[in-house]
Amino acid sequence: MNCVFVQIRCKPGQGYKVAEEIVLREFHSELYSTSGAFDLLLKIYVPEGDDVGQFINDNLLSIAGIERTLTTLTFKAF
């Protein structure tokens, strides 16, 4: 499994709706509300061999109310 973090900026007033939809879809490991330039921080595990971009497009980006995302891939350091 590949650990991926996605920061999500929601359209004004849509943060709770976006978070609720993410929870209902049950593809995440952790979900946090954050301060700063992004509203939510999502931690997901993408199955080994799956295309990360396709996984995010299929599971996340079809949710209404998302304005922008920033994806950070992780790599085993040790």
CSV table of C-alpha atoms in Angstrom, one decimal:
chain,number,residue,atom,x,y,z
A,1,MET,CA,0.0,0.0,0.0
A,2,ASN,CA,1.2,3.5,-0.8
A,3,CYS,CA,0.5,6.2,1.8
A,4,VAL,CA,-0.7,9.4,0.2
A,5,PHE,CA,-1.7,12.7,1.8
A,6,VAL,CA,-4.2,15.0,0.0
A,7,GLN,CA,-4.9,18.6,1.2
A,8,ILE,CA,-8.3,19.8,0.1
A,9,ARG,CA,-9.6,23.3,-0.4
A,10,CYS,CA,-13.3,23.4,-0.4
A,11,LYS,CA,-15.6,26.0,-1.9
A,12,PRO,CA,-16.9,28.5,0.7
A,13,GLY,CA,-19.4,26.8,3.1
A,14,GLN,CA,-18.8,23.3,1.7
A,15,GLY,CA,-16.2,21.9,4.1
A,16,TYR,CA,-18.6,19.9,6.2
A,17,LYS,CA,-20.4,18.5,3.2
A,18,VAL,CA,-17.2,17.5,1.6
A,19,ALA,CA,-15.9,15.8,4.8
A,20,GLU,CA,-19.2,14.0,5.2
A,21,GLU,CA,-19.1,12.6,1.7
A,22,ILE,CA,-15.5,11.4,2.2
A,23,VAL,CA,-16.5,9.6,5.3
A,24,LEU,CA,-19.5,8.0,3.6
A,25,ARG,CA,-17.3,6.7,0.8
A,26,GLU,CA,-15.0,4.9,3.2
A,27,PHE,CA,-11.8,5.0,1.2
A,28,HIS,CA,-9.7,7.1,3.7
A,29,SER,CA,-7.5,6.2,6.6
A,30,GLU,CA,-7.7,9.5,8.4
A,31,LEU,CA,-9.4,12.9,7.8
A,32,TYR,CA,-8.7,16.1,9.6
A,33,SER,CA,-10.0,19.7,9.5
A,34,THR,CA,-7.0,22.1,9.1
A,35,SER,CA,-6.3,25.8,9.2
A,36,GLY,CA,-4.4,27.7,6.5
A,37,ALA,CA,-4.7,27.5,2.8
A,38,PHE,CA,-6.5,24.2,2.8
A,39,ASP,CA,-9.6,23.0,4.7
A,40,LEU,CA,-9.1,19.3,5.0
A,41,LEU,CA,-6.2,16.9,5.2
A,42,LEU,CA,-6.9,13.3,4.0
A,43,LYS,CA,-4.6,10.3,4.5
A,44,ILE,CA,-5.3,7.4,2.1
A,45,TYR,CA,-3.6,4.2,1.3
A,46,VAL,CA,-3.6,3.4,-2.4
A,47,PRO,CA,-3.2,-0.3,-3.2
A,48,GLU,CA,0.1,-1.3,-4.6
A,49,GLY,CA,0.0,-1.3,-8.4
A,50,ASP,CA,-2.9,1.1,-8.6
A,51,ASP,CA,-2.5,4.4,-10.4
A,52,VAL,CA,-2.5,7.1,-7.6
A,53,GLY,CA,-4.0,9.8,-9.9
A,54,GLN,CA,-6.8,7.5,-11.1
A,55,PHE,CA,-7.5,6.4,-7.5
A,56,ILE,CA,-7.9,10.0,-6.4
A,57,ASN,CA,-9.9,10.9,-9.5
A,58,ASP,CA,-12.3,8.0,-9.0
A,59,ASN,CA,-12.7,8.3,-5.2
A,60,LEU,CA,-12.3,12.0,-4.3
A,61,LEU,CA,-12.5,14.4,-7.2
A,62,SER,CA,-16.1,13.5,-8.1
A,63,ILE,CA,-17.2,15.0,-4.7
A,64,ALA,CA,-19.1,18.3,-5.2
A,65,GLY,CA,-17.7,21.3,-3.3
A,66,ILE,CA,-14.0,20.6,-3.8
A,67,GLU,CA,-12.2,23.6,-5.2
A,68,ARG,CA,-8.6,22.4,-5.3
A,69,THR,CA,-6.3,19.6,-4.0
A,70,LEU,CA,-2.6,19.2,-3.3
A,71,THR,CA,-1.3,15.6,-3.3
A,72,THR,CA,1.8,14.5,-1.4
A,73,LEU,CA,3.2,11.1,-2.2
A,74,THR,CA,5.3,9.3,0.5
A,75,PHE,CA,8.2,7.0,0.1
A,76,LYS,CA,9.9,4.6,2.5
A,77,ALA,CA,13.0,6.4,3.9
A,78,PHE,CA,14.5,3.6,5.9
